Short mmCIF file of C-alpha atoms in Angstrom, two decimals:
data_model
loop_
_atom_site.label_atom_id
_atom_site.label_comp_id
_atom_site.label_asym_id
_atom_site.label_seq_id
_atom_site.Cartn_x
_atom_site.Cartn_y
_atom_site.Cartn_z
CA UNK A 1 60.84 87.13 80.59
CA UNK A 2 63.93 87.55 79.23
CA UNK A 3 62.70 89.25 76.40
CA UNK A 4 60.97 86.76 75.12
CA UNK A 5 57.23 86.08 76.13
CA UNK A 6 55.07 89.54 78.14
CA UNK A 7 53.20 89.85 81.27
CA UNK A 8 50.23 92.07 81.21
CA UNK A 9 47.36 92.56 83.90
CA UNK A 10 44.37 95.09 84.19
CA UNK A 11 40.84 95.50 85.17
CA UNK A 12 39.60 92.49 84.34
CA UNK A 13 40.91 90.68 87.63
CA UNK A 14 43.26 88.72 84.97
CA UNK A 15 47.13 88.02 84.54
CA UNK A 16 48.08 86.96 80.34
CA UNK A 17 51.20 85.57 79.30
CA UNK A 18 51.90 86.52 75.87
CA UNK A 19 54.02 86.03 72.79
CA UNK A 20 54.72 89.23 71.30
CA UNK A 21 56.41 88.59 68.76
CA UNK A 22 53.63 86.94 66.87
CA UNK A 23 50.56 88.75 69.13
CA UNK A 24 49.66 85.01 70.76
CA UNK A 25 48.32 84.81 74.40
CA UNK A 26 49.79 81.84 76.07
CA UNK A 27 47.93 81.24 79.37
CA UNK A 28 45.95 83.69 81.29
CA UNK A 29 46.12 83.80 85.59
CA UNK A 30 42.57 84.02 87.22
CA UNK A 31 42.66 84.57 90.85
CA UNK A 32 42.55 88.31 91.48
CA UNK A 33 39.01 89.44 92.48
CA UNK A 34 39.93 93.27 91.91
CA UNK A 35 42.11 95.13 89.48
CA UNK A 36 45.43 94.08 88.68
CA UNK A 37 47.66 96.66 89.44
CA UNK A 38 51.66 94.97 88.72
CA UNK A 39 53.12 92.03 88.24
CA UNK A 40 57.18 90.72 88.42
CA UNK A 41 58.91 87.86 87.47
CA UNK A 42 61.58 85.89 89.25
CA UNK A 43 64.62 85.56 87.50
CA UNK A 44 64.16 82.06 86.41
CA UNK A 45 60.68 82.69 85.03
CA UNK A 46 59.62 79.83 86.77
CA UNK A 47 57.49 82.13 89.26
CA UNK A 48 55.70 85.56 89.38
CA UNK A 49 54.10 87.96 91.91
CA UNK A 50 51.10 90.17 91.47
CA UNK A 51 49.46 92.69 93.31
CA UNK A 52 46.45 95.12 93.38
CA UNK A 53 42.79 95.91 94.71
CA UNK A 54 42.72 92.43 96.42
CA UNK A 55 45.43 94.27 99.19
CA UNK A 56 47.67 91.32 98.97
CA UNK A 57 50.11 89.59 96.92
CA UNK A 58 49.31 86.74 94.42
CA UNK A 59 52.67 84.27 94.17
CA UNK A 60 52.50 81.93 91.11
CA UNK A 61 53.25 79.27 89.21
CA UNK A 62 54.14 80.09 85.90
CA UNK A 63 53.46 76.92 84.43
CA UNK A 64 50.65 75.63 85.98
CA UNK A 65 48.87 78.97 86.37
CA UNK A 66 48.43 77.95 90.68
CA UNK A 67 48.60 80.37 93.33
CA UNK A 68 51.51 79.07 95.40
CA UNK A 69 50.85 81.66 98.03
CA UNK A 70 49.15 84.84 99.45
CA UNK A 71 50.55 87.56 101.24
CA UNK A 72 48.46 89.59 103.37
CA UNK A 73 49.75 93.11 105.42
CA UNK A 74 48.75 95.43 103.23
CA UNK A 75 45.76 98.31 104.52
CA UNK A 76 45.02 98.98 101.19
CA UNK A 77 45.54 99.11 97.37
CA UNK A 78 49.21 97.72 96.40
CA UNK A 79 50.26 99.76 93.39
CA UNK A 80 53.96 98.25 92.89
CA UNK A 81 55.71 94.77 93.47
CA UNK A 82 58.94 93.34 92.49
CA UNK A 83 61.83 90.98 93.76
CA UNK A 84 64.61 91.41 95.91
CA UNK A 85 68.32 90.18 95.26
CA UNK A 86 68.19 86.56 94.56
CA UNK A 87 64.31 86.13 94.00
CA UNK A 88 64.41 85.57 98.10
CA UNK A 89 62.16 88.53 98.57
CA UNK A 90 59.37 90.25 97.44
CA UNK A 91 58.66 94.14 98.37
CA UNK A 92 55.46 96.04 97.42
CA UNK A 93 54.09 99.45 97.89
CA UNK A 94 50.29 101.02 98.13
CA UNK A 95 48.39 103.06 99.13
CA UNK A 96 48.72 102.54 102.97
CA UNK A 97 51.39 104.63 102.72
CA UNK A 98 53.86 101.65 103.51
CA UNK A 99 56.69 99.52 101.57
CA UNK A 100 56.71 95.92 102.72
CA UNK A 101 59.35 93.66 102.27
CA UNK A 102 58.28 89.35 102.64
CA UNK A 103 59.95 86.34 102.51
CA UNK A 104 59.39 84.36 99.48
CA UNK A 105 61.09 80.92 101.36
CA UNK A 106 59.26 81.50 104.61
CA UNK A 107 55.56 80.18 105.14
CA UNK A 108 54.43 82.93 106.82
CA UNK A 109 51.91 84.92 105.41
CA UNK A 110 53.00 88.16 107.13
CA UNK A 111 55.44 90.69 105.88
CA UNK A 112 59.09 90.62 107.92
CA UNK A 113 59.55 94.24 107.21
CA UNK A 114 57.15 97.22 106.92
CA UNK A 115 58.47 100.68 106.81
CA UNK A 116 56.00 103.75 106.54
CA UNK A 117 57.97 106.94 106.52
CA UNK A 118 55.73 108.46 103.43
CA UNK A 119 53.05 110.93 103.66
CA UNK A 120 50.60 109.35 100.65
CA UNK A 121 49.78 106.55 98.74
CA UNK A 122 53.37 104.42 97.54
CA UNK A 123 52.77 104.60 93.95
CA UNK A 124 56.44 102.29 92.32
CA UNK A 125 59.10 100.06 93.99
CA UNK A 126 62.53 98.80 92.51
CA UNK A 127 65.41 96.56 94.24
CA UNK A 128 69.13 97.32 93.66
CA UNK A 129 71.68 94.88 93.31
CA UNK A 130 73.05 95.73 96.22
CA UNK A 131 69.58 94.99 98.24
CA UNK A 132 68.47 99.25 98.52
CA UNK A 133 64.91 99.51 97.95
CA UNK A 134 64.00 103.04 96.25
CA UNK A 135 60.49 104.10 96.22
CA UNK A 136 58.12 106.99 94.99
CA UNK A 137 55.29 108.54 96.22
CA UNK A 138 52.57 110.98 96.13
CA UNK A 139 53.82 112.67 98.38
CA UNK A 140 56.49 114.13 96.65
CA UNK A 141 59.16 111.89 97.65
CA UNK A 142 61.89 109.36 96.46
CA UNK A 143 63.24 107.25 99.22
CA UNK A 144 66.41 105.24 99.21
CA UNK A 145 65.82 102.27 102.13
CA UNK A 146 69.76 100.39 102.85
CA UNK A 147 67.82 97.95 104.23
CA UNK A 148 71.19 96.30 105.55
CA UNK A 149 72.52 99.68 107.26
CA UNK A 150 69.86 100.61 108.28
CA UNK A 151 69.43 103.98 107.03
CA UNK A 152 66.62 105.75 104.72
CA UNK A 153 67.46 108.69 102.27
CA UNK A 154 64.73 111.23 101.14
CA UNK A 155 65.15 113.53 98.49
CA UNK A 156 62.24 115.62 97.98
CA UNK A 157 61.17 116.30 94.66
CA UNK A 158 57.94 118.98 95.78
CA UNK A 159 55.35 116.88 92.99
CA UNK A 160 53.74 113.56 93.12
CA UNK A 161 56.34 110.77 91.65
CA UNK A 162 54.54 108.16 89.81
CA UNK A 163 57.05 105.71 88.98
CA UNK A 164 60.84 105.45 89.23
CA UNK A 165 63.30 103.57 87.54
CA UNK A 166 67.01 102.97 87.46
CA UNK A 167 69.82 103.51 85.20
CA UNK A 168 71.21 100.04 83.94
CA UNK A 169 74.69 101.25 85.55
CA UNK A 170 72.70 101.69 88.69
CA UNK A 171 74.21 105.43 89.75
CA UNK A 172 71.09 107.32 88.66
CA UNK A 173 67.16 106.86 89.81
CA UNK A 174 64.43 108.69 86.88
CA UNK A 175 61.54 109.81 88.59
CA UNK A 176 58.11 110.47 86.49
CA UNK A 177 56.01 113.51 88.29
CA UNK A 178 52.54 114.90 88.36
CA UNK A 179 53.83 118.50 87.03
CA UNK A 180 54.75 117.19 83.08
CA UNK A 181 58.69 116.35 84.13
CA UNK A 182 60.62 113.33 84.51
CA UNK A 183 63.87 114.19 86.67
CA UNK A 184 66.86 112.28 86.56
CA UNK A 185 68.53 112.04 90.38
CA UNK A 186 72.07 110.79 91.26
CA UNK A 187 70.98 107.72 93.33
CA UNK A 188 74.19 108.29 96.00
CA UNK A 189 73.61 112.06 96.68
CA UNK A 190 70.29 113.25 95.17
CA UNK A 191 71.65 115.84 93.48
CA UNK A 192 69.33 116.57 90.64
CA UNK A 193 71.07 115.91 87.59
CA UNK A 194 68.84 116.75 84.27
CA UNK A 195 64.83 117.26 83.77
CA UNK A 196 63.17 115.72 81.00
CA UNK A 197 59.62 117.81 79.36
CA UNK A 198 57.36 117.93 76.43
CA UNK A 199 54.82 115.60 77.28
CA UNK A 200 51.58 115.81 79.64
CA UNK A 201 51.22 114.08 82.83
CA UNK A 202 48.93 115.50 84.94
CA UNK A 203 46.72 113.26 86.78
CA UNK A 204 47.36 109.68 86.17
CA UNK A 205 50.00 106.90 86.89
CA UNK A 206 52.47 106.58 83.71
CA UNK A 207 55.93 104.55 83.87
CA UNK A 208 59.55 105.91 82.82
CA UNK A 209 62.40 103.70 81.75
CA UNK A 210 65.86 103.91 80.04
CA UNK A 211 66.85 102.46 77.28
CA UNK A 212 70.05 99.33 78.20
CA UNK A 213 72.65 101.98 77.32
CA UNK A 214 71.75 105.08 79.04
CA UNK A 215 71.87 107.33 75.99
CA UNK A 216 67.83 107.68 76.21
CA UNK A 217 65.07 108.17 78.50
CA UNK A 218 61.93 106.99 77.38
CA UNK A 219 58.73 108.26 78.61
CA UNK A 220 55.11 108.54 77.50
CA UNK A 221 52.19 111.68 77.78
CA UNK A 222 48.34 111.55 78.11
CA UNK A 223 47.80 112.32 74.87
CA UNK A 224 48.86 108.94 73.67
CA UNK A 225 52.82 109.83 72.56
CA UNK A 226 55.24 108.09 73.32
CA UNK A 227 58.91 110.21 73.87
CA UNK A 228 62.45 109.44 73.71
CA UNK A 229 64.95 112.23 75.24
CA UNK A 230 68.77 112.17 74.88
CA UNK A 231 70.03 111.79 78.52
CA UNK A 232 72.51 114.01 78.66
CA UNK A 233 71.21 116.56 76.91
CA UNK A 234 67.75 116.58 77.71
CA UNK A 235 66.06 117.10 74.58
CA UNK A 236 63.46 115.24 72.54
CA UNK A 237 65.06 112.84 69.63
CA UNK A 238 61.80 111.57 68.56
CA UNK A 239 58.22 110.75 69.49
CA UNK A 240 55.04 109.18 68.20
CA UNK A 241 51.44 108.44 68.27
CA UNK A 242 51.34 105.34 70.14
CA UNK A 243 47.81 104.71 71.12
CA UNK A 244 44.37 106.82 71.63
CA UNK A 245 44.18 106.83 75.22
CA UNK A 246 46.90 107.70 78.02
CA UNK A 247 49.91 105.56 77.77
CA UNK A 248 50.23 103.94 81.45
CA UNK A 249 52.92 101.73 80.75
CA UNK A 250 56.42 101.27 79.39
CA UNK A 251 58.74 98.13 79.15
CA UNK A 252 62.25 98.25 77.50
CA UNK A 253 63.32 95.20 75.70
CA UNK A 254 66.80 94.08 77.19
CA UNK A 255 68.36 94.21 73.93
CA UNK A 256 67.11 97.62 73.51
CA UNK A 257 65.31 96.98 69.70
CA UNK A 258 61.89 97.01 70.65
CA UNK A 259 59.54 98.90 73.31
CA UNK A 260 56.05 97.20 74.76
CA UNK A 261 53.48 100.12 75.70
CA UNK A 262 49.97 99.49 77.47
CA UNK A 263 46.98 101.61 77.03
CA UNK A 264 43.84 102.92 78.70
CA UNK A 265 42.63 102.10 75.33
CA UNK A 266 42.83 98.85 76.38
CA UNK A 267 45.74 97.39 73.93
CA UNK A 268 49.43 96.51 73.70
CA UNK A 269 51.70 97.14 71.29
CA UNK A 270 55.16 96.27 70.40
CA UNK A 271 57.21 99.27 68.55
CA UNK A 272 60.85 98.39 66.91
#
């Protein structure tokens, strides 16, 4: 939220808003009756969307901790959620093998827009600017959806992709994979630009970011390292113990000074 307050979510069926900068929970969101897979927040921090084993998406009030609204579609786990251009949308992915796109303003409960071109379980979703939806898979794929064109893009990258994220000058996609590499992509042609190694990830879901100027890529292992590579030329710059258990998620401050990571071991932490 603008760098200042967190979003977590996990097993325990809960969403917490925190303070990290002093290690305070705030409020915590009870309403899931599975596992909390993701959770996004609209651009005035006034609402957020969460998703996971319920297969459907929670919309919230921040502030009063209400669900607004559920959306329903989804065959099966959602594993990724976040908002569209304008906070008008929402799009999610899971493991029904389909990205759906719904209509925050709408009161229909039903998605306006399901597309299900992949071969396995949808594992991360991200909106561009410019309204593209780009999407990994276990099925080996990243997938580029110009959703006013029209047209889908598929570049192949032959290992299970468990999270993708986008340069902040939005002309290259990162893609984390199942074979111990993180591969950087031009997002206009595909054309495999750098590959990022050193760390082990093997058999779970772990995120990828970059830091707000592009110079690093920041990933994390199952050992419990976190990794920083230089973009260009792929090499390690520095890396640490971060927790005892696999690392399964990354989030970049926007001011680039400090780094949240989330553990199987069941804490957060916030590195400077």
């Amino acid at each position: 939220m603008i760098g200042t307050y967190c979003l977590s979510c996990g097993k325990d069926r809960t969403l917490r808003l925190w303070n990290p900068h002093r290690g305070v929970p705030i409020k915590t969101y009870h309403g899931h009756g599975y596992d909390v897979r993701d959770v996004a927040v609209s651009s005035d921090n006034s609402k957020l969307a969460s998703c996971g084993g319920d297969r459907q998406l929670f919309l919230w009030d921040v502030a009063s901790g209400k669900v607004i609204r559920k959306f329903r579609g989804h065959d099966g786990v959602v594993n990724s959620v976040c908002y569209g251009p304008g906070d008008e949308t929402l799009v999610s992915g899971g493991y029904d093998q389909a990205v759906s796109v719904w209509d925050c303003r709408s009161r229909s409960f039903d998605p306006i827009q399901t597309m299900k071109p992949f071969g396995d379980s949808v594992t991360s979703v991200l909106c561009t600017p410019r309204a593209e939806i780009l999407a990994g898979s276990v099925d080996g794929t990243v997938r580029r959806f110009d959703v006013r064109a029209g047209c889908v893009y598929t570049d192949d990258l032959h290992h299970p992709v468990t999270s993708v994220a986008l340069s902040n000058d939005g002309n290259c996609l990162l893609a984390a994979c199942l074979d111990s590499h993180m591969r950087l992509l031009d997002k206009g042609s595909g054309e495999l630009l750098a590959q990022y190694e050193g760390h082990k990830h093997e058999s779970l879901k772990m995120d990828c970011c970059l830091t707000p100027t592009d110079a690093h890529v920041v990933g994390s292992s199952e050992d419990g390292r976190v990794l920083y590579w230089d973009l260009v030329e792929e090499r390690v710059v520095t890396s640490f113990q971060a927790h005892a258990g696999v690392v399964c998620s990354l989030a970049m401050h926007p001011a680039g000074d400090c780094l949240l990571t989330s553990s199987t071991d069941g804490s957060i932490k916030v590195w400077r």
